[in-house]
Tab-separated table of C-alpha atoms and ligand atoms in Angstrom:
chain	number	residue	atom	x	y	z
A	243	UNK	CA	0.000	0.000	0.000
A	244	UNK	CA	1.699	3.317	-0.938
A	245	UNK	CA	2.392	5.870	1.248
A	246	UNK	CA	-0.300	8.837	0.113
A	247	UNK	CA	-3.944	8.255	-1.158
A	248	UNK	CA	-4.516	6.672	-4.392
A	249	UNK	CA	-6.979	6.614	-6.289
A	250	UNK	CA	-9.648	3.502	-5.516
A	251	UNK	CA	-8.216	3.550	-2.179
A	252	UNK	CA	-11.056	3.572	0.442
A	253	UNK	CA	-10.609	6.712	2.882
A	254	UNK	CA	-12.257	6.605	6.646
A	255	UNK	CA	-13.752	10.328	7.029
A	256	UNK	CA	-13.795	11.675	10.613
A	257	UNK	CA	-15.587	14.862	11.622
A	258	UNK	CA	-14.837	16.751	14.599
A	259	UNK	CA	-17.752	15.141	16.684
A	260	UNK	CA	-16.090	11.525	15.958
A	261	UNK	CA	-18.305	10.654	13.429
A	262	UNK	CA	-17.343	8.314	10.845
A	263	UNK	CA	-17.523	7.703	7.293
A	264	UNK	CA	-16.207	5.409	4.588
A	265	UNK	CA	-15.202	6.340	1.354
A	266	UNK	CA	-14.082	5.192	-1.883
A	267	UNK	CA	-11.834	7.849	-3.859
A	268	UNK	CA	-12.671	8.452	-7.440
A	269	UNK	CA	-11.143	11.509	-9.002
A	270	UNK	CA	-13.785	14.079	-9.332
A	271	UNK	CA	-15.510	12.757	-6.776
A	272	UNK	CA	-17.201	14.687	-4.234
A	273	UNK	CA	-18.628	13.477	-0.530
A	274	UNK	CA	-21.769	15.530	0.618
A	275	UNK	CA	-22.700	15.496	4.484
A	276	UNK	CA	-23.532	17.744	6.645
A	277	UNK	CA	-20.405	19.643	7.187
A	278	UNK	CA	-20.630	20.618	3.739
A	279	UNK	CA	-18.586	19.185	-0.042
A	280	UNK	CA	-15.497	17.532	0.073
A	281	UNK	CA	-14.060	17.153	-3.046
A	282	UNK	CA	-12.362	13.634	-3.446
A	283	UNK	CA	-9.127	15.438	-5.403
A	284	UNK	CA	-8.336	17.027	-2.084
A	285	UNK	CA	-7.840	13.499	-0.766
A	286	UNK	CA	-5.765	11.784	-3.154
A	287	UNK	CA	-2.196	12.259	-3.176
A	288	UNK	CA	-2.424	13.365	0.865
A	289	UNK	CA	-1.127	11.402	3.300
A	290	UNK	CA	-3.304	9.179	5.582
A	291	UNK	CA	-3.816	11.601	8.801
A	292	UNK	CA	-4.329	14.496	6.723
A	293	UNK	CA	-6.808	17.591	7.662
A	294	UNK	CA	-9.011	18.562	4.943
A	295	UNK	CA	-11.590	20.826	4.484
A	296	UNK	CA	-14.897	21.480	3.285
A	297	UNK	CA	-16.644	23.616	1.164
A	298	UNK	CA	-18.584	25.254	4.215
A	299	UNK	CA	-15.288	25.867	6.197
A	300	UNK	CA	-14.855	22.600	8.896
A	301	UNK	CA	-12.123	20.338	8.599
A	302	UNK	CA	-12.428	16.906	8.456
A	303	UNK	CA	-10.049	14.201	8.985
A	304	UNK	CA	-9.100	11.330	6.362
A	305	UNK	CA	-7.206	8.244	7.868
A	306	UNK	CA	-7.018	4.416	5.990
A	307	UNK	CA	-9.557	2.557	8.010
A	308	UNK	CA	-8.721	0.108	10.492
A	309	UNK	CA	-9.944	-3.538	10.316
A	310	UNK	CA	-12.422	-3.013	13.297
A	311	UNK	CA	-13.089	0.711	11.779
A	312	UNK	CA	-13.828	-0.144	8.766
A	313	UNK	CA	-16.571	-3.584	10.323
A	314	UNK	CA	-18.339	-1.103	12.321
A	315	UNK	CA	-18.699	0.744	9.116
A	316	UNK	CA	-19.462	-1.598	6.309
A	317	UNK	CA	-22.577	-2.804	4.960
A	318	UNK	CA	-24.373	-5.602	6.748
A	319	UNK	CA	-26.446	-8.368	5.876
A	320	UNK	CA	-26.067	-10.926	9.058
A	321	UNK	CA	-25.330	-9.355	12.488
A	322	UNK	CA	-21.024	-9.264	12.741
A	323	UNK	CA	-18.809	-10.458	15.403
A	324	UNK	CA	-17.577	-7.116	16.908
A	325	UNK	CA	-14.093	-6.445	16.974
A	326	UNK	CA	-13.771	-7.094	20.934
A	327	UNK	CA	-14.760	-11.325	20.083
A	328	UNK	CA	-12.909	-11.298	16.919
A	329	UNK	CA	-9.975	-10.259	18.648
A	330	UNK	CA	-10.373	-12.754	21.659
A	331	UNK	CA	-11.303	-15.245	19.066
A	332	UNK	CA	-7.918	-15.453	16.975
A	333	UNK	CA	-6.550	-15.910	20.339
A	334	UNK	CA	-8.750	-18.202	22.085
A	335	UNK	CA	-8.362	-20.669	19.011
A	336	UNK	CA	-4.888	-19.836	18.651
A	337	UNK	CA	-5.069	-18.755	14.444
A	338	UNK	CA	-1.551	-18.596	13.513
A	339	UNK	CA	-0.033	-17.801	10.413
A	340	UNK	CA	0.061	-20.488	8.301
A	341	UNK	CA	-2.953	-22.361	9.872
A	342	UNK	CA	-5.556	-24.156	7.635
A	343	UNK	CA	-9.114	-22.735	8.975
A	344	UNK	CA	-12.624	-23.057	8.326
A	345	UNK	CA	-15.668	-20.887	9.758
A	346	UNK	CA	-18.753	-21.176	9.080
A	347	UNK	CA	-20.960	-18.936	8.376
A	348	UNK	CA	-19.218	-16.112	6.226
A	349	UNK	CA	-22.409	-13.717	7.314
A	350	UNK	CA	-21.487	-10.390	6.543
A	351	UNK	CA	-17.684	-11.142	6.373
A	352	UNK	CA	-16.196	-9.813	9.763
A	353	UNK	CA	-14.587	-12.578	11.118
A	354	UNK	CA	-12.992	-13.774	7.859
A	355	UNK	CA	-11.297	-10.851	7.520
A	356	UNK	CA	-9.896	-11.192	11.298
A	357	UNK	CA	-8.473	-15.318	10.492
A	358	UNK	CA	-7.436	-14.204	6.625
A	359	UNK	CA	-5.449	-11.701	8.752
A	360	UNK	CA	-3.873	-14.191	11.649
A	361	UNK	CA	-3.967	-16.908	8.770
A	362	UNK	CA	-1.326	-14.912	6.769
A	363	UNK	CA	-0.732	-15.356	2.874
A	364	UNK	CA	0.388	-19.235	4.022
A	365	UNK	CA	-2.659	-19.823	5.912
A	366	UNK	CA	-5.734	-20.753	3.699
A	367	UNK	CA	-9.444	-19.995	5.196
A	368	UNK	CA	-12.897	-21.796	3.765
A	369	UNK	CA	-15.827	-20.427	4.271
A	370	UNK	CA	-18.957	-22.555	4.485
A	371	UNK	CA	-22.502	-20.006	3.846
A	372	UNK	CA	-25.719	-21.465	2.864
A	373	UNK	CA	-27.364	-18.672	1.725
A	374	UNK	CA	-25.779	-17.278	-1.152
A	375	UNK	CA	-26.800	-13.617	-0.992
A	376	UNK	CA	-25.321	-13.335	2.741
A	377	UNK	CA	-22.202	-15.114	0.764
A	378	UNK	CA	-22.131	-12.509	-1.893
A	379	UNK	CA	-22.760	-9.646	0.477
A	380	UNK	CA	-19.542	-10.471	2.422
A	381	UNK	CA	-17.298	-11.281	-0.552
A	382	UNK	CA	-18.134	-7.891	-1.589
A	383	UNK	CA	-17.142	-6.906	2.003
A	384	UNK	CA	-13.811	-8.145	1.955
A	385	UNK	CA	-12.759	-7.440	-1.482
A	386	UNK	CA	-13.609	-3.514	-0.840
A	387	UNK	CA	-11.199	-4.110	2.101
A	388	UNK	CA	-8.431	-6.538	1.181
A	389	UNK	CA	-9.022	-7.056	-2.316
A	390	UNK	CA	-8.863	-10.297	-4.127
A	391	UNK	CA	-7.798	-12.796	-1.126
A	392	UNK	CA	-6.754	-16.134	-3.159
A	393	UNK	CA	-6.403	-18.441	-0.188
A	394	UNK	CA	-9.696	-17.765	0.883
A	395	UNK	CA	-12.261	-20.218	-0.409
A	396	UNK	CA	-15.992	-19.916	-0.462
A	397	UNK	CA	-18.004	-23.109	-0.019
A	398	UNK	CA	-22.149	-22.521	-0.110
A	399	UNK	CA	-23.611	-25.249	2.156
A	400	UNK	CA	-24.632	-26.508	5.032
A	401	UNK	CA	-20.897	-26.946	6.991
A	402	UNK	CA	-22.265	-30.201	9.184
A	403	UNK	CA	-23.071	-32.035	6.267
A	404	UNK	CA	-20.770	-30.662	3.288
A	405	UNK	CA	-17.843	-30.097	5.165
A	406	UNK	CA	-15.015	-32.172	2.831
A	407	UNK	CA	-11.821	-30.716	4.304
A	408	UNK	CA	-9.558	-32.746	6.303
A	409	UNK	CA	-6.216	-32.020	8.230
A	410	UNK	CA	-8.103	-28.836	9.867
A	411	UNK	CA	-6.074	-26.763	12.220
A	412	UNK	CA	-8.972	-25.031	13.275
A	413	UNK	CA	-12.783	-24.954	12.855
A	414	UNK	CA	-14.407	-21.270	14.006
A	415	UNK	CA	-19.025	-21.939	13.972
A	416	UNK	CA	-20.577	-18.526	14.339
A	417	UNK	CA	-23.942	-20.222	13.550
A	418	UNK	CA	-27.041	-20.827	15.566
A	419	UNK	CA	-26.765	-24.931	16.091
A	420	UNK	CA	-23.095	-25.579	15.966
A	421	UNK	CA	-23.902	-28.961	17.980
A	422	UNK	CA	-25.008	-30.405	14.345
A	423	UNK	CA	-21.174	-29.457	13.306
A	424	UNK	CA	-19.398	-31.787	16.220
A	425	UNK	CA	-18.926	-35.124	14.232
A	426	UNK	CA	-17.642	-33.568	10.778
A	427	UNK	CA	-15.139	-31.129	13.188
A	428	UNK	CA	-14.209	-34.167	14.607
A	429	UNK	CA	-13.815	-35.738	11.406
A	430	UNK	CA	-11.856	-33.005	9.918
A	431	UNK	CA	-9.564	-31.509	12.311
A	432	UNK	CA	-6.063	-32.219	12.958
A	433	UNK	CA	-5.967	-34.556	16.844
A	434	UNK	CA	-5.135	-31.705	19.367
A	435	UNK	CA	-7.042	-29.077	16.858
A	436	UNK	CA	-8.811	-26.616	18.239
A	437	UNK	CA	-12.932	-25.671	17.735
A	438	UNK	CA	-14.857	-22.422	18.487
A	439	UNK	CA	-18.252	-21.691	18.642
A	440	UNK	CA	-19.639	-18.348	18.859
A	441	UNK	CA	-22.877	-18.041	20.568
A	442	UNK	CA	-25.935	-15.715	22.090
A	443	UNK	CA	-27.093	-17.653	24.489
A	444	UNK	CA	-27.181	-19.663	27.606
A	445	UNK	CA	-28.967	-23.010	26.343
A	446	UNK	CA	-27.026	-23.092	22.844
A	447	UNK	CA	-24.246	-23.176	25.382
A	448	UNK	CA	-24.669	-25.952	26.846
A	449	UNK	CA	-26.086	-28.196	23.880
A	450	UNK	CA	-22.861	-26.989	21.853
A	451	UNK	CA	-20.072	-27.797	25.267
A	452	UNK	CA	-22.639	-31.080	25.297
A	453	UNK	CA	-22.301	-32.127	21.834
A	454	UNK	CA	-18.625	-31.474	21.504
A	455	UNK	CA	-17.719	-33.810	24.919
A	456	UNK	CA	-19.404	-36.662	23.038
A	457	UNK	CA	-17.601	-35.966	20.071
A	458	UNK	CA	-14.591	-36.307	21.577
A	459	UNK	CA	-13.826	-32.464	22.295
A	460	UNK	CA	-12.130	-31.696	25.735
A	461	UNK	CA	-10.500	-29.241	27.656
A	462	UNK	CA	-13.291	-26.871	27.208
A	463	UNK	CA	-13.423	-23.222	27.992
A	464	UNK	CA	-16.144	-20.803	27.454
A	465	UNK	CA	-16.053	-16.979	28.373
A	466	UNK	CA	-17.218	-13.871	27.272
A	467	UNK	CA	-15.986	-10.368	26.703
A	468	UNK	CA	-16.970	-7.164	28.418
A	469	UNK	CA	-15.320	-3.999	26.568
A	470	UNK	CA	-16.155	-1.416	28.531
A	471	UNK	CA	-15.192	2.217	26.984
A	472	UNK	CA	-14.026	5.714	28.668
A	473	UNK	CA	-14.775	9.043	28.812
A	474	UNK	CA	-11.152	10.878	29.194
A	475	UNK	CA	-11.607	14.353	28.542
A	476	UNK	CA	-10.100	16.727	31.324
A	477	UNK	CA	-11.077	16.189	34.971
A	478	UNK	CA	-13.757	13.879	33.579
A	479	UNK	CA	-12.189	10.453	33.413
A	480	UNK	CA	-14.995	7.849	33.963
A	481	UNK	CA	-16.897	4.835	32.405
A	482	UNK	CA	-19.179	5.894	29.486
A	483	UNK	CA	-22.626	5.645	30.655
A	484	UNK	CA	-23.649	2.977	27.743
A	485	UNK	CA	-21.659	-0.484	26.707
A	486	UNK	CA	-22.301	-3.258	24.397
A	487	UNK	CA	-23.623	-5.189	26.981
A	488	UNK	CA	-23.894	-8.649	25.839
A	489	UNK	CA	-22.783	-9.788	22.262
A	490	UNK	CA	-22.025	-13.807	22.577
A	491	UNK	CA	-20.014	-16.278	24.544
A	492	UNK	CA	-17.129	-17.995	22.942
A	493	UNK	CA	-16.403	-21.517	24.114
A	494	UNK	CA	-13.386	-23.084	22.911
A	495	UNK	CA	-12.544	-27.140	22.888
A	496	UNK	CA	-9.371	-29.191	21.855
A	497	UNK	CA	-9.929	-32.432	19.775
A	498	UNK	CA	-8.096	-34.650	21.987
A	499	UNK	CA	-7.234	-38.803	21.653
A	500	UNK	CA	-8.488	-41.178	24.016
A	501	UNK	CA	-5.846	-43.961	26.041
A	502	UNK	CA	-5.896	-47.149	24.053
B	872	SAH	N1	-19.294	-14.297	11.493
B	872	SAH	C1	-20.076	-13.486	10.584
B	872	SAH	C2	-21.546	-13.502	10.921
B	872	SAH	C3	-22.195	-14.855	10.770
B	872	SAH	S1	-23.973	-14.786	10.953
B	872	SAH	C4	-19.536	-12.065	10.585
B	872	SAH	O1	-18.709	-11.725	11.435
B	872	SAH	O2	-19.921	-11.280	9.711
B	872	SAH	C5	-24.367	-16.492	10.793
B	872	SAH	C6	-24.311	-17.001	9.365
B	872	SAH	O3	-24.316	-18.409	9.410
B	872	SAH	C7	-25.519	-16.587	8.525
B	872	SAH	O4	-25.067	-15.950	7.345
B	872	SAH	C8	-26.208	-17.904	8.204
B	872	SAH	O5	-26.802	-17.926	6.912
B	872	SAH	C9	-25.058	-18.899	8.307
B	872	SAH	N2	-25.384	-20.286	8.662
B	872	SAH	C10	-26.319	-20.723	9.550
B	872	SAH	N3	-26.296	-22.061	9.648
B	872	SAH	C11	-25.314	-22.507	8.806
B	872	SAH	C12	-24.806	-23.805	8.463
B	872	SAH	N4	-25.300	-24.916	9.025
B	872	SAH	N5	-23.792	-23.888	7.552
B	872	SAH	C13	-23.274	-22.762	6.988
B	872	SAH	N6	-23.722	-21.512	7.278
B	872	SAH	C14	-24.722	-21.373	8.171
């Protein structure tokens, strides 16, 4: 990625209340909000950080979106993982570079940009979906982001029945009945690999931790992540007053070999 704005290059516009927009720059293009015109041209060539402003007098600020900037900001079809799980998650299941991954399903394509990112170019990720238009909606998602990926692989399906991958490092469900995925992840990961499941509730808890013990998944862990924000702005330093209080619980399992 070069140093200044290109042309084609997506731009994260921030105002002077924090408010956020994302942009792609065209020459002769022009973005129209309330703060008034900004003309694209003024964009390309600057450097990332640069103050620019518009045609009724503010300045506004144009930075390369982050990863978790630019989730928060795209278009979405099926609810994301937020940036706090996705985080935890290429932890929790340990997605190193070089790892062969599947997750299942692509939804809006938040996650799979977070393992195509731990994964590395020698990592590959699949992607089971089975409905095609979330599938299409996140492809277009990711490509706005990272471009063409070509170790990431779309598969539309059902990932408990279709999955036909073996010698899995890692298998990441952010569905609503990973329990019906326990035999093929069983079937398909590596012994010692690791499985996540990313879920809303209590009850889907417990049928997924279930499930995976009699499929021969141990050493099971499940928490969940509280990101709690701050006000720091002079003598007010303090908790904001409102949090994303609950988004899932991620419970993680090893595929471990029984004593002959
Ligand atoms: N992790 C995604 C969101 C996934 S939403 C993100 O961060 O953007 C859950 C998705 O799982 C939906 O798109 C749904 O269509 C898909 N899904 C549900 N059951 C499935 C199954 N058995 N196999 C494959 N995909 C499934």
């Amino acid at each position: 990625m070069s140093v200044t704005f290109g042309p084609g290059d997506l731009a994260l516009l921030v105002d002077r209340k924090s408010r956020q927009w994302l942009v792609d720059l065209r020459p002769g293009g022009e973005f129209h909000s309330h703060a008034g015109v900004l003309r694209h041209d003024d964009i390309i060539g600057a450097s990332p950080g640069v103050e620019v402003r518009t045609t009724s007098g503010t300045t506004v600020t144009a930075l390369r979106p982050t990863l978790a900037e630019y989730v928060l900001k795209m278009r979405r079809g099926a609810q994301i993982v937020y940036p706090k799980d996705s985080a935890a998650i290429v932890m929790l299941a340990d997605v190193f570079p070089g790892a062969r991954v599947v997750e299942a399903g692509i939804g809006s394509g938040a996650l799979t940009m977070a393992l195509l990112r731990a994964v590395g170019e020698r990592g590959h990720v699949t992607s089971y979906e089975i409905r095609q238009d979330h599938a299409d909606h996140a492809i277009a998602n990711i490509e706005r982001f990272m471009g063409k990926v070509p170790n990431h692989r779309l598969c539309i399906g059902d990932v408990a029945t279709d999955l036909d991958e073996d010698v899995l490092d890692r298998i990441v469900l952010d569905l609503p009945e990973p329990w019906r995925v326990a035999p093929a992840a069983r079937r398909a990961l590596v012994p010692g690999g690791i499985v996540l499941t990313y879920l809303p509730t209590v009850p889907q808890v417990q049928q997924a931790v279930t499930a995976l013990e009699e499929s021969g998944f141990g050493m099971l862990d499940t928490v969940e992540v509280l990101h709690r924000t701050w006000n720091v702005s002079g003598a007010s330093v303090r908790p904001d007053h409102r949090m994303v209080a609950h988004t899932g619980f991620l419970t993680v399992g090893r595929l471990l070999v029984p004593a002959t």
